[in-house]
CSV table of C-alpha atoms and ligand atoms in Angstrom, one decimal:
chain,number,residue,atom,x,y,z
N,1,MET,CA,106.0,108.9,89.1
N,2,ILE,CA,109.0,110.7,87.6
N,3,ASP,CA,111.5,112.2,90.1
N,4,GLN,CA,113.5,115.4,89.8
N,5,TYR,CA,116.2,113.7,87.9
N,6,GLY,CA,113.8,112.2,85.3
N,7,ARG,CA,113.8,108.7,86.7
N,8,LYS,CA,110.6,106.7,86.5
N,9,ILE,CA,109.8,105.3,89.9
N,10,ASP,CA,107.5,102.3,89.7
N,11,TYR,CA,108.9,99.8,92.1
N,12,MET,CA,108.7,99.5,95.9
N,13,ARG,CA,110.4,97.1,98.1
N,14,ILE,CA,108.3,96.2,101.2
N,15,SER,CA,109.9,94.8,104.3
N,16,VAL,CA,107.3,92.9,106.3
N,17,THR,CA,109.5,92.1,109.2
N,18,ASP,CA,112.9,92.8,110.7
N,19,ARG,CA,113.2,89.3,112.2
N,20,CYS,CA,115.1,86.5,110.6
N,21,ASN,CA,116.0,82.8,111.1
N,22,LEU,CA,119.5,83.5,109.9
N,23,ARG,CA,122.2,85.9,111.1
N,24,CYS,CA,124.2,86.6,107.9
N,25,ARG,CA,127.3,88.2,109.1
N,26,TYR,CA,127.1,91.2,106.8
N,27,CYS,CA,123.4,91.8,107.6
N,28,MET,CA,122.2,91.1,111.1
N,29,PRO,CA,124.2,90.5,114.2
N,30,GLU,CA,123.5,87.8,116.9
N,31,ASP,CA,122.3,90.3,119.5
N,32,MET,CA,120.1,92.5,117.4
N,33,ALA,CA,116.8,93.2,119.2
N,34,PRO,CA,113.8,93.1,116.8
N,35,ALA,CA,111.3,95.8,116.7
N,36,LYS,CA,108.3,95.4,119.0
N,37,GLN,CA,105.4,93.8,117.3
N,38,GLN,CA,103.3,96.9,117.5
N,39,GLU,CA,106.0,98.8,115.8
N,40,ILE,CA,105.7,96.7,112.7
N,41,LEU,CA,103.0,97.7,110.2
N,42,GLU,CA,100.1,95.3,110.1
N,43,TYR,CA,99.2,93.7,106.7
N,44,GLU,CA,96.1,95.9,106.4
N,45,GLU,CA,98.4,99.0,106.8
N,46,LEU,CA,100.8,97.7,104.2
N,47,LEU,CA,97.9,97.1,101.8
N,48,ARG,CA,96.7,100.7,102.3
N,49,VAL,CA,100.2,102.0,101.5
N,50,CYS,CA,100.3,99.7,98.4
N,51,ALA,CA,97.0,100.9,97.2
N,52,ALA,CA,98.1,104.5,97.5
N,53,ALA,CA,101.4,103.7,95.8
N,54,VAL,CA,99.6,102.0,92.9
N,55,GLU,CA,97.6,105.2,92.3
N,56,LEU,CA,100.8,107.0,91.9
N,57,GLY,CA,102.1,104.5,89.3
N,58,ILE,CA,104.1,102.1,91.5
N,59,CYS,CA,103.0,98.8,90.2
N,60,LYS,CA,105.8,96.4,91.1
N,61,PHE,CA,106.5,95.2,94.6
N,62,LYS,CA,109.2,93.2,96.2
N,63,ILE,CA,108.4,91.5,99.5
N,64,THR,CA,111.4,91.4,101.7
N,65,GLY,CA,112.5,91.5,105.4
N,66,GLY,CA,114.3,90.3,107.6
N,67,GLU,CA,113.1,87.0,106.4
N,68,PRO,CA,109.6,87.6,105.1
N,69,LEU,CA,108.5,84.0,105.3
N,70,VAL,CA,109.0,84.0,109.2
N,71,ARG,CA,106.1,86.4,109.5
N,72,LYS,CA,102.9,84.6,109.8
N,73,GLY,CA,100.4,85.2,107.0
N,74,CYS,CA,103.1,86.4,104.5
N,75,GLY,CA,101.7,84.0,101.8
N,76,ALA,CA,98.2,85.3,102.4
N,77,PHE,CA,99.4,88.9,102.2
N,78,ILE,CA,101.1,88.2,98.9
N,79,CYS,CA,97.7,86.8,97.6
N,80,ARG,CA,95.9,90.0,98.6
N,81,LEU,CA,98.6,92.3,97.2
N,82,LYS,CA,98.4,90.4,93.9
N,83,GLU,CA,94.6,91.0,93.9
N,84,LEU,CA,94.9,94.7,94.4
N,85,PRO,CA,93.9,96.5,91.2
N,86,GLY,CA,96.8,98.1,89.4
N,87,VAL,CA,99.4,95.7,90.9
N,88,GLU,CA,101.4,94.3,88.0
N,89,GLN,CA,104.1,92.3,89.7
N,90,VAL,CA,104.9,90.9,93.1
N,91,THR,CA,108.1,89.1,93.8
N,92,LEU,CA,109.7,87.8,96.9
N,93,THR,CA,113.2,87.8,98.3
N,94,THR,CA,114.0,85.0,100.8
N,95,ASN,CA,116.8,83.1,102.4
N,96,GLY,CA,114.9,80.0,101.1
N,97,LEU,CA,114.6,78.1,104.4
N,98,LEU,CA,110.9,78.3,104.6
N,99,LEU,CA,110.3,78.5,100.9
N,100,GLU,CA,109.5,74.9,100.2
N,101,GLU,CA,106.7,74.7,102.7
N,102,ASN,CA,105.2,78.0,101.4
N,103,LEU,CA,105.6,77.1,97.6
N,104,ASP,CA,102.0,75.9,97.1
N,105,LEU,CA,100.5,79.0,98.6
N,106,ILE,CA,102.7,81.5,96.9
N,107,CYS,CA,102.4,79.7,93.6
N,108,ARG,CA,98.6,79.8,94.0
N,109,ALA,CA,98.8,83.5,94.8
N,110,GLY,CA,100.5,84.1,91.5
N,111,LEU,CA,103.8,85.3,92.8
N,112,ASP,CA,105.8,86.5,89.8
N,113,GLY,CA,109.2,85.4,90.9
N,114,VAL,CA,111.5,84.5,93.8
N,115,ASN,CA,115.0,85.5,94.7
N,116,VAL,CA,116.7,83.1,97.0
N,117,SER,CA,119.8,84.3,98.8
N,118,LEU,CA,122.6,81.7,98.9
N,119,ASP,CA,126.2,82.5,99.7
N,120,SER,CA,127.7,79.1,99.9
N,121,LEU,CA,127.0,75.5,98.8
N,122,ASP,CA,129.6,74.3,101.3
N,123,GLU,CA,127.7,73.5,104.5
N,124,ALA,CA,130.5,74.6,106.9
N,125,LEU,CA,131.0,77.9,105.2
N,126,PHE,CA,127.2,78.4,104.9
N,127,ARG,CA,126.9,78.0,108.6
N,128,ALA,CA,129.9,80.1,109.3
N,129,LEU,CA,128.3,82.9,107.4
N,130,SER,CA,124.8,82.4,108.7
N,131,GLY,CA,125.4,82.5,112.4
N,132,GLY,CA,125.5,78.7,112.6
N,133,ARG,CA,121.9,78.5,111.4
N,134,GLY,CA,120.1,76.8,108.5
N,135,SER,CA,121.6,74.6,105.8
N,136,ALA,CA,122.7,75.0,102.2
N,137,ALA,CA,121.0,71.7,101.3
N,138,ALA,CA,117.6,73.0,102.5
N,139,VAL,CA,118.0,76.2,100.5
N,140,LEU,CA,119.1,74.3,97.4
N,141,SER,CA,116.2,71.9,97.7
N,142,ALA,CA,113.8,74.9,97.8
N,143,VAL,CA,115.5,76.4,94.7
N,144,ARG,CA,115.1,73.1,92.8
N,145,HIS,CA,111.4,72.8,93.8
N,146,SER,CA,110.7,76.4,93.0
N,147,ALA,CA,112.3,76.1,89.6
N,148,GLU,CA,110.4,72.8,89.0
N,149,ARG,CA,107.2,74.5,89.7
N,150,GLY,CA,107.9,77.0,87.0
N,151,LEU,CA,108.4,79.9,89.4
N,152,LYS,CA,110.9,82.4,88.0
N,153,THR,CA,113.9,81.8,90.4
N,154,LYS,CA,117.0,83.7,90.9
N,155,ILE,CA,119.8,82.9,93.3
N,156,ASN,CA,121.5,86.0,95.0
N,157,THR,CA,125.0,85.6,96.4
N,158,VAL,CA,126.8,88.4,98.1
N,159,LEU,CA,130.4,88.4,97.2
N,160,LEU,CA,132.7,88.1,100.2
N,161,GLU,CA,136.3,87.2,100.8
N,162,GLU,CA,135.1,84.1,102.5
N,163,ASN,CA,133.0,82.7,99.6
N,164,ARG,CA,135.3,83.6,96.7
N,165,ASP,CA,135.9,79.9,96.1
N,166,GLN,CA,132.1,79.2,95.8
N,167,VAL,CA,131.6,81.4,92.8
N,168,GLU,CA,132.1,78.6,90.2
N,169,SER,CA,129.9,76.0,92.0
N,170,LEU,CA,127.1,78.5,92.6
N,171,ALA,CA,127.2,79.6,89.0
N,172,ALA,CA,127.1,76.0,87.9
N,173,LEU,CA,123.5,76.0,89.3
N,174,ALA,CA,122.5,78.1,86.3
N,175,ALA,CA,123.8,75.2,84.1
N,176,GLU,CA,121.9,72.6,86.0
N,177,LEU,CA,118.7,74.5,86.5
N,178,PRO,CA,116.8,77.2,84.7
N,179,VAL,CA,117.7,79.8,87.3
N,180,ASP,CA,119.8,83.0,87.1
N,181,VAL,CA,122.7,83.3,89.5
N,182,ARG,CA,123.5,86.8,90.6
N,183,PHE,CA,126.6,88.0,92.4
N,184,ILE,CA,126.1,91.1,94.5
N,185,GLU,CA,128.7,93.4,95.5
N,186,LEU,CA,128.8,93.9,99.3
N,187,MET,CA,127.3,97.3,100.2
N,188,PRO,CA,128.7,99.4,103.1
N,189,ILE,CA,125.4,99.4,104.9
N,190,GLY,CA,125.1,98.1,108.4
N,191,PHE,CA,127.6,95.3,109.1
N,192,GLY,CA,128.6,95.3,105.5
N,193,ARG,CA,130.7,98.4,106.3
N,194,ALA,CA,133.2,96.5,108.3
N,195,MET,CA,133.7,93.7,105.8
N,196,ARG,CA,136.0,93.7,102.7
N,197,ARG,CA,134.5,94.0,99.4
N,198,VAL,CA,135.3,91.6,96.5
N,199,GLY,CA,135.0,93.2,93.0
N,200,PRO,CA,132.7,91.6,90.4
N,201,GLU,CA,135.5,91.6,87.8
N,202,GLU,CA,137.1,88.7,89.6
N,203,VAL,CA,133.8,86.7,89.2
N,204,LEU,CA,133.7,87.2,85.4
N,205,GLU,CA,137.3,86.2,85.1
N,206,LYS,CA,136.8,83.0,87.0
N,207,LEU,CA,133.6,82.1,85.2
N,208,ARG,CA,135.1,82.8,81.8
N,209,GLY,CA,137.6,80.1,82.7
N,210,ARG,CA,134.7,77.6,82.8
N,211,TRP,CA,132.3,79.0,80.2
N,212,PRO,CA,134.6,80.8,77.7
N,213,ASP,CA,131.7,81.9,75.6
N,214,LEU,CA,130.2,84.0,78.5
N,215,GLU,CA,129.1,87.2,77.0
N,216,PRO,CA,126.9,90.2,78.0
N,217,THR,CA,123.2,90.1,77.1
N,218,GLU,CA,120.8,93.1,77.0
N,219,GLU,CA,117.8,90.9,78.0
N,220,LYS,CA,115.7,92.4,80.7
N,221,ARG,CA,115.4,89.8,83.5
N,222,GLY,CA,113.9,91.8,86.3
N,223,ASN,CA,113.4,95.3,87.8
N,224,GLY,CA,116.8,95.7,89.1
N,225,PRO,CA,120.2,97.0,88.1
N,226,ALA,CA,121.9,93.6,87.4
N,227,HIS,CA,123.7,93.2,84.1
N,228,TYR,CA,123.5,89.7,82.7
N,229,TYR,CA,125.8,87.3,80.9
N,230,LYS,CA,124.9,84.3,78.8
N,231,SER,CA,126.6,81.1,77.7
N,232,ALA,CA,125.5,78.2,75.6
N,233,GLY,CA,126.5,76.0,78.5
N,234,LEU,CA,124.0,77.7,80.9
N,235,GLN,CA,120.2,77.5,81.1
N,236,GLY,CA,120.0,80.5,83.2
N,237,ARG,CA,122.0,83.8,83.2
N,238,ILE,CA,124.8,85.0,85.3
N,239,GLY,CA,124.0,88.4,86.8
N,240,LEU,CA,126.4,91.0,88.4
N,241,ILE,CA,125.0,93.7,90.7
N,242,ASP,CA,127.8,96.1,91.3
N,243,ALA,CA,126.1,98.9,93.2
N,244,VAL,CA,129.3,100.3,94.6
N,245,SER,CA,131.9,100.1,91.9
N,246,HIS,CA,129.4,100.9,89.0
N,247,LYS,CA,127.0,103.4,90.4
N,248,PHE,CA,123.6,102.8,88.6
N,249,CYS,CA,121.8,105.5,90.4
N,250,ALA,CA,120.8,107.1,87.1
N,251,SER,CA,118.4,104.3,86.4
N,252,CYS,CA,117.2,103.9,90.0
N,253,ASN,CA,113.5,103.0,89.9
N,254,ARG,CA,112.7,102.3,93.6
N,255,ILE,CA,111.7,103.3,97.0
N,256,ARG,CA,111.8,101.1,100.2
N,257,LEU,CA,109.4,100.7,103.0
N,258,THR,CA,110.9,99.3,106.2
N,259,GLY,CA,109.1,97.0,108.5
N,260,THR,CA,108.3,99.8,110.9
N,261,GLY,CA,106.8,102.0,108.1
N,262,GLN,CA,109.6,104.3,107.2
N,263,LEU,CA,109.6,105.0,103.5
N,264,LYS,CA,113.1,105.4,102.3
N,265,PRO,CA,114.0,107.4,99.0
N,266,CYS,CA,117.6,105.9,99.0
N,267,LEU,CA,119.4,103.1,100.8
N,268,CYS,CA,122.4,105.2,101.6
N,269,TYR,CA,120.8,107.9,103.7
N,270,ASP,CA,118.8,107.9,106.9
N,271,THR,CA,116.0,110.2,105.5
N,272,ALA,CA,112.6,108.6,105.5
N,273,ALA,CA,108.9,109.5,105.5
N,274,ASP,CA,107.2,108.2,108.6
N,275,LEU,CA,104.2,106.5,107.1
N,276,ARG,CA,103.3,104.6,110.3
N,277,THR,CA,102.6,107.7,112.3
N,278,LEU,CA,100.5,109.0,109.3
N,279,LEU,CA,98.6,105.7,109.1
N,280,ARG,CA,98.0,105.5,112.9
N,281,GLU,CA,97.0,109.1,113.5
N,282,GLY,CA,94.1,108.9,111.0
N,283,GLY,CA,95.9,110.2,107.9
N,284,SER,CA,93.7,110.2,104.8
N,285,ASP,CA,94.6,108.3,101.5
N,286,GLU,CA,95.3,111.7,99.9
N,287,GLU,CA,97.8,112.4,102.8
N,288,LEU,CA,99.4,109.0,102.3
N,289,LYS,CA,99.8,109.6,98.6
N,290,LYS,CA,101.3,113.1,99.3
N,291,ALA,CA,103.8,111.5,101.7
N,292,ILE,CA,104.8,108.9,99.1
N,293,ALA,CA,105.1,111.6,96.3
N,294,CYS,CA,107.3,113.6,98.7
N,295,CYS,CA,109.5,110.7,99.3
N,296,VAL,CA,110.0,110.2,95.6
N,297,ALA,CA,110.6,113.9,95.2
N,298,ALA,CA,113.3,113.7,97.8
N,299,LYS,CA,115.2,111.0,96.0
N,300,PRO,CA,118.9,112.0,95.8
N,301,ARG,CA,120.7,111.9,92.5
N,302,ALA,CA,123.0,109.2,93.8
N,303,HIS,CA,124.3,107.2,96.8
N,304,SER,CA,127.7,108.0,98.3
N,305,PHE,CA,129.0,104.4,99.0
N,306,ASP,CA,132.4,105.5,97.8
N,307,SER,CA,132.5,108.2,100.5
N,308,PRO,CA,131.9,106.5,103.9
N,309,ARG,CA,131.4,109.6,106.0
N,310,ASP,CA,128.5,110.6,103.7
N,311,ILE,CA,126.6,107.4,104.3
N,312,THR,CA,124.1,108.5,107.0
N,313,GLU,CA,122.0,105.3,107.1
N,314,LYS,CA,122.9,103.5,110.4
N,315,LYS,CA,120.3,100.7,110.3
N,316,ALA,CA,121.2,97.1,109.5
N,317,MET,CA,120.2,95.7,106.1
N,318,SER,CA,117.8,93.3,107.9
N,319,GLN,CA,115.9,96.4,109.1
N,320,ILE,CA,115.7,97.9,105.7
N,321,GLY,CA,115.1,95.0,103.4
N,322,GLY,CA,118.0,95.1,101.0
T,401,SAM,N1,116.1,87.4,104.2
T,401,SAM,C1,115.9,87.7,102.8
T,401,SAM,C2,117.1,87.3,102.0
T,401,SAM,O1,118.1,87.1,102.6
T,401,SAM,O2,116.9,87.3,100.8
T,401,SAM,C3,115.4,89.1,102.5
T,401,SAM,C4,116.1,90.2,103.2
T,401,SAM,S1,117.8,90.4,102.8
T,401,SAM,C5,118.2,91.9,103.7
T,401,SAM,C6,117.8,90.9,101.2
T,401,SAM,C7,119.1,90.9,100.4
T,401,SAM,O3,120.0,91.8,100.9
T,401,SAM,C8,119.8,89.5,100.5
T,401,SAM,O4,120.0,89.0,99.2
T,401,SAM,C9,121.0,89.8,101.2
T,401,SAM,O5,122.1,89.0,100.8
T,401,SAM,C10,121.3,91.3,100.8
T,401,SAM,N2,122.2,92.0,101.7
T,401,SAM,C11,122.1,92.1,103.0
T,401,SAM,N3,123.1,92.9,103.5
T,401,SAM,C12,123.9,93.3,102.4
T,401,SAM,C13,125.0,94.1,102.2
T,401,SAM,N4,125.6,94.8,103.2
T,401,SAM,N5,125.4,94.3,100.9
T,401,SAM,C14,124.7,93.7,99.8
T,401,SAM,N6,123.7,92.9,100.0
T,401,SAM,C15,123.2,92.7,101.2
T,402,SF4,FE1,118.4,87.3,107.3
T,402,SF4,FE2,118.3,87.9,104.7
T,402,SF4,FE3,119.8,89.3,106.4
T,402,SF4,FE4,120.6,86.9,105.9
T,402,SF4,S1,120.5,88.5,104.4
T,402,SF4,S2,120.4,87.8,108.0
T,402,SF4,S3,118.7,85.8,105.6
T,402,SF4,S4,117.6,89.2,106.4
């Protein structure tokens, strides 16, 4: 589908749950009540949405959450999505804690890649950022196993004041392993609004101290807006995702389905198509397609992260899927 600004929309992020086994400070607070189970779309409903989306030219899907792997049956869902005619790519974003035990299943399903979020290799800081849950060692072990299995693996780190000192050690994982390490600018969504942003220029400066030959590369490494850097000393690439300081809305290719079945044209605004009601009130496949097409048609030209009062989205990132 081509939207009103000439952008090709072929990618959908699907949140399968708003629950999570971590409480990353910028994403999900301790006391957030999850949606009721009946409010979350069933896998069958998700597959119906995906089938309709495929017919409209959306052929790439990212499974997200909350933490997608805390939802029972997520691996089997990935299998079924991969088998849906017209689906070209299915990838997963996860905090990695349940990845190792799911690796067999998702590799067999033919998952096309996994993004593992990891904000610190220092255990004390990891726990300070994750609400005292999980461990960096467990995530790292999953990353190693995933890369060993030949699964395309990327590490995503949100840049915060607290983890500034972790940048070099996290980037060094791209030297040790064939993984890309991406640094993401904090977005003013949900709890990210109250936290201070660290600019990506700082990352480059630091990393050039260690890998002086770091240089931009035009290689296409995924579906997203990251720009990548390479060095002879690195197996993987370093990616920067600077959604706020360098708006990349002109090349936006995506829509987002929340766990509760709201289809969002843009992360920044609270507008959404209520696919759950449509699905549960007997909407036909044609009506579903029409609702998806309307959502694409409603994609705004750009976000307004630089103008806080124009950000109308009030949900936490864990309720949207990132
Ligand atoms: N639980 C999974 C994970 O952590 O990868 C999937 C869901 S999580 C919401 C998806 C991504 O959004 C993670 O990489 C997370 O770091 C990122 N994220 C959450 N809140 C953010 C914010 N305010 N700004 C930038 N990225 C954010
Ligand atoms: Fe959970 Fe992912 Fe949000 Fe962290 S970023 S709280 S792991 S959903």
